[in-house]
Amino acid sequence: QAQVAASGGGSVQAGGSLRLSCPAPDYTLGSYCVGWLRQAPGKEREGVATLDSYRPTYSDSVKGRFIISKDRATNTLYLQMNNLNAQDTAIYYCAACWDGEAVRDARRWTAPGQGTQVTVSS
């Protein structure tokens, strides 16, 4: 399956917001489930949010703060991240997933492409 590059990362202070994006046409990623995962320094990669047939699922750590969406006209996947904290510092990737359980099981993702760095300072 093809890989796509995420963009939109940066450095923000705690409490700030960022919006990540990546091109996610269904035929490129080969799945109706797409989403975001992240990897913090020294930690395992973890699922953050998925959009499975346009149904969103979030990990407990970002629920209520992050919003995943997809613009059907441009086939762009977004992750709006609000009220960021230092624990959100990581490289973020977008990828295809098997289903919404991917937020709890890192094995349910295809190989991601280039990620984007998000750094939150307290």
XYZ file of N, CA and C in Angstrom:
366
model
N 0.832 -1.194 0.000
C 0.000 0.000 0.000
C 0.872 1.251 0.000
N 0.375 2.299 -0.657
C 1.147 3.525 -0.744
C 1.221 4.195 0.620
N 2.256 4.992 0.809
C 2.401 5.745 2.040
C 2.254 7.213 1.709
N 1.790 7.978 2.661
C 1.604 9.403 2.447
C 2.320 10.164 3.538
N 2.661 11.411 3.240
C 3.408 12.245 4.169
C 2.470 13.180 4.907
N 2.653 13.266 6.208
C 1.881 14.188 7.036
C 2.580 15.542 7.076
N 1.802 16.597 7.339
C 2.355 17.939 7.453
C 1.553 18.733 8.467
N 2.079 19.885 8.839
C 1.366 20.765 9.746
C 1.890 20.801 11.158
N 2.913 20.021 11.453
C 3.461 20.023 12.790
C 4.203 21.310 13.104
N 4.642 21.433 14.337
C 5.365 22.617 14.747
C 5.556 22.623 16.238
N 5.983 23.774 16.743
C 6.210 23.949 18.174
C 5.179 24.915 18.729
N 4.518 24.505 19.800
C 3.512 25.346 20.433
C 3.653 25.241 21.942
N 3.064 26.190 22.625
C 3.035 26.133 24.078
C 1.836 25.314 24.535
N 1.940 24.809 25.733
C 0.831 24.039 26.292
C -0.446 24.862 26.247
N -1.532 24.189 25.875
C -2.802 24.866 25.722
C -3.073 25.345 24.303
N -2.066 25.293 23.467
C -2.216 25.746 22.097
C -2.830 24.702 21.190
N -2.925 25.046 19.908
C -3.562 24.171 18.924
C -2.710 24.056 17.670
N -2.870 22.940 16.996
C -2.256 22.713 15.691
C -3.214 21.889 14.858
N -3.095 22.007 13.546
C -3.878 21.150 12.661
C -2.940 20.436 11.699
N -2.986 19.135 11.740
C -2.183 18.301 10.852
C -3.020 17.895 9.648
N -2.340 17.631 8.551
C -3.055 17.188 7.361
C -2.217 16.192 6.583
N -2.879 15.407 5.762
C -2.180 14.517 4.838
C -3.147 14.145 3.716
N -2.616 13.916 2.530
C -3.467 13.484 1.421
C -3.915 12.062 1.674
N -5.189 11.796 1.561
C -5.698 10.469 1.901
C -6.800 10.015 0.957
N -6.530 9.967 -0.322
C -7.543 9.390 -1.204
C -7.655 7.897 -0.957
N -8.846 7.385 -1.015
C -9.063 5.989 -0.661
C -8.210 5.052 -1.504
N -8.061 5.343 -2.809
C -7.338 4.408 -3.658
C -5.859 4.366 -3.317
N -5.320 5.463 -2.755
C -3.893 5.483 -2.409
C -3.629 4.652 -1.174
N -4.459 4.820 -0.188
C -4.217 4.109 1.051
C -4.879 2.738 1.047
N -5.773 2.511 0.105
C -6.346 1.181 -0.045
C -7.240 0.729 1.072
N -7.788 1.660 1.813
C -8.616 1.258 2.951
C -9.650 2.328 3.214
N -10.790 1.902 3.739
C -11.793 2.875 4.148
C -11.536 3.403 5.550
N -10.544 2.833 6.208
C -10.153 3.301 7.534
C -8.820 4.027 7.395
N -8.781 5.267 7.806
C -7.554 6.052 7.807
C -7.444 6.748 9.154
N -6.259 7.155 9.500
C -6.141 7.805 10.784
C -4.742 8.291 11.093
N -4.580 8.611 12.360
C -3.334 9.187 12.838
C -2.750 8.348 13.967
N -1.444 8.225 13.946
C -0.736 7.585 15.041
C 0.482 8.442 15.370
N 1.094 8.195 16.500
C 2.223 9.016 16.912
C 3.252 8.178 17.649
N 4.447 8.704 17.679
C 5.519 8.055 18.419
C 6.320 9.109 19.147
N 6.291 9.016 20.460
C 7.056 9.917 21.309
C 8.447 9.331 21.528
N 9.407 10.173 21.864
C 10.770 9.673 22.098
C 10.800 8.578 23.157
N 11.400 7.462 22.822
C 11.538 6.375 23.770
C 10.285 5.561 24.006
N 9.238 5.810 23.232
C 7.972 5.095 23.435
C 7.562 4.358 22.170
N 6.660 3.412 22.360
C 6.114 2.683 21.227
C 5.166 3.582 20.430
N 5.013 3.253 19.164
C 4.060 3.972 18.340
C 2.648 3.651 18.836
N 1.756 4.646 18.871
C 0.409 4.423 19.358
C -0.614 5.097 18.456
N -1.759 4.477 18.351
C -2.847 5.060 17.586
C -3.443 6.245 18.321
N -3.832 7.264 17.584
C -4.401 8.472 18.163
C -5.875 8.597 17.789
N -6.156 8.486 16.500
C -7.525 8.645 16.032
C -7.690 7.942 14.694
N -8.859 7.397 14.491
C -9.177 6.745 13.220
C -10.507 7.256 12.684
N -10.667 7.126 11.382
C -11.911 7.470 10.702
C -12.235 6.265 9.833
N -13.141 5.423 10.317
C -13.473 4.175 9.639
C -14.840 4.351 8.998
N -14.880 4.451 7.685
C -16.128 4.753 6.973
C -16.774 6.000 7.580
N -15.931 6.975 7.868
C -16.334 8.267 8.400
C -16.861 8.203 9.831
N -16.590 7.102 10.546
C -16.891 7.030 11.971
C -15.600 7.266 12.750
N -15.556 8.290 13.585
C -14.318 8.584 14.319
C -14.174 7.759 15.599
N -12.942 7.433 15.900
C -12.595 6.779 17.163
C -11.332 7.436 17.674
N -11.263 7.663 18.980
C -10.121 8.349 19.562
C -9.521 7.526 20.698
N -8.220 7.695 20.886
C -7.604 7.094 22.054
C -8.047 7.894 23.278
N -8.004 7.263 24.432
C -8.435 7.932 25.658
C -7.603 9.177 25.944
N -6.345 9.149 25.532
C -5.445 10.261 25.857
C -5.761 11.543 25.083
N -6.498 11.442 23.983
C -6.783 12.645 23.187
C -8.274 12.929 23.064
N -9.089 12.017 23.579
C -10.540 12.184 23.457
C -10.978 13.504 24.088
N -11.784 14.253 23.350
C -12.252 15.541 23.836
C -11.355 16.704 23.483
N -10.145 16.403 22.984
C -9.208 17.472 22.614
C -8.887 17.456 21.127
N -8.833 16.295 20.520
C -8.481 16.153 19.109
C -9.731 15.832 18.297
N -9.722 16.283 17.050
C -10.823 15.990 16.135
C -10.252 15.529 14.805
N -10.672 14.354 14.369
C -10.243 13.834 13.077
C -11.341 14.083 12.063
N -10.946 14.460 10.861
C -11.941 14.723 9.823
C -11.303 14.509 8.459
N -12.150 14.399 7.468
C -11.665 14.233 6.106
C -12.491 15.091 5.172
N -11.807 15.858 4.356
C -12.462 16.668 3.343
C -12.622 15.789 2.101
N -13.859 15.430 1.791
C -14.102 14.523 0.670
C -13.767 15.172 -0.667
N -13.915 16.482 -0.742
C -13.665 17.166 -2.015
C -12.186 17.131 -2.383
N -11.331 17.267 -1.385
C -9.891 17.314 -1.636
C -9.179 16.037 -1.211
N -9.935 15.092 -0.616
C -9.327 13.853 -0.106
C -8.165 14.143 0.832
N -8.407 15.067 1.725
C -7.387 15.426 2.712
C -7.864 15.029 4.094
N -6.996 14.358 4.815
C -7.279 13.949 6.189
C -6.676 14.981 7.135
N -7.443 15.341 8.151
C -7.002 16.343 9.114
C -7.019 15.776 10.529
N -6.192 16.385 11.363
C -6.252 16.142 12.798
C -6.136 17.501 13.476
N -7.258 17.988 13.981
C -7.265 19.238 14.738
C -6.915 18.903 16.184
N -5.836 19.482 16.671
C -5.355 19.179 18.016
C -5.487 20.431 18.875
N -6.309 20.357 19.895
C -6.553 21.482 20.788
C -6.075 21.171 22.194
N -5.860 22.215 22.968
C -5.437 22.059 24.358
C -4.260 21.088 24.473
N -3.251 21.329 23.674
C -2.089 20.448 23.644
C -1.319 20.505 24.959
N -0.722 19.376 25.320
C 0.137 19.337 26.507
C 1.449 18.642 26.155
N 2.374 18.657 27.071
C 3.719 18.138 26.810
C 3.696 16.660 26.423
N 2.691 15.921 26.921
C 2.599 14.490 26.607
C 2.194 14.242 25.153
N 1.776 15.299 24.468
C 1.416 15.157 23.055
C 2.629 15.313 22.144
N 3.772 15.659 22.704
C 4.988 15.802 21.913
C 5.362 14.458 21.292
N 5.453 14.444 19.964
C 5.722 13.195 19.253
C 5.829 13.492 17.768
N 6.242 12.481 17.028
C 6.136 12.539 15.574
C 4.785 11.925 15.213
N 4.017 12.630 14.429
C 2.685 12.181 14.050
C 2.698 11.696 12.598
N 1.999 10.591 12.382
C 1.928 9.978 11.066
C 0.467 9.740 10.687
N 0.199 9.742 9.401
C -1.114 9.280 8.957
C -0.909 7.988 8.173
N -1.886 7.138 8.237
C -1.787 5.830 7.603
C -3.167 5.212 7.480
N -3.241 4.140 6.698
C -4.464 3.363 6.636
C -4.506 2.404 7.827
N -5.704 2.071 8.244
C -5.874 1.196 9.395
C -6.889 0.108 9.073
N -6.961 -0.893 9.932
C -7.919 -1.981 9.723
C -9.319 -1.557 10.153
N -9.396 -0.902 11.304
C -10.671 -0.454 11.836
C -10.415 0.433 13.042
N -11.482 0.875 13.705
C -11.352 1.788 14.839
C -10.572 1.224 16.011
N -10.416 -0.092 16.084
C -9.637 -0.686 17.172
C -8.160 -0.336 17.064
N -7.772 0.249 15.947
C -6.378 0.631 15.763
C -5.912 1.667 16.779
N -6.835 2.370 17.418
C -6.400 3.326 18.440
C -5.893 2.605 19.681
N -6.226 1.308 19.798
C -5.779 0.526 20.952
C -4.764 -0.554 20.574
N -4.587 -0.792 19.290
C -3.724 -1.884 18.847
C -2.865 -1.391 17.693
N -1.588 -1.165 17.971
C -0.684 -0.610 16.967
C -0.453 -1.566 15.801
N -0.846 -2.831 15.943
C -0.660 -3.791 14.857
C -1.705 -3.619 13.749
N -2.714 -2.823 13.995
C -3.818 -2.682 13.049
C -3.633 -1.481 12.118
N -2.372 -1.156 11.850
C -2.041 -0.063 10.946
C -1.161 -0.566 9.819
N -1.284 0.076 8.650
C -0.309 -0.156 7.594
C 0.914 0.714 7.890
N 1.973 0.465 7.193
C 3.200 1.225 7.422
C 2.974 2.694 7.064
N 3.238 3.611 7.997
C 3.035 5.029 7.710
C 4.153 5.613 6.866
N 3.876 6.763 6.273
C 4.894 7.474 5.516
C 5.643 8.451 6.411
N 6.099 9.527 5.806
C 6.855 10.524 6.561
C 5.959 11.220 7.578
N 6.458 11.339 8.792
C 5.696 11.985 9.842
C 6.014 13.464 9.962
N 5.315 14.117 10.880
C 5.535 15.523 11.157
C 5.707 15.707 12.651
N 6.699 16.496 13.035
C 7.043 16.658 14.450
C 6.114 17.664 15.121
N 5.595 17.278 16.267
C 4.813 18.178 17.116
C 5.538 18.288 18.450
N 5.863 19.506 18.841
C 6.557 19.742 20.093
C 5.743 20.720 20.925
N 5.398 20.304 22.135
C 4.606 21.141 23.030
C 5.448 21.483 24.245
N 5.626 22.743 24.485
C 6.418 23.178 25.628
C 5.492 23.664 26.745
N 5.901 23.347 27.962
C 5.060 23.727 29.109
C 5.522 25.042 29.709
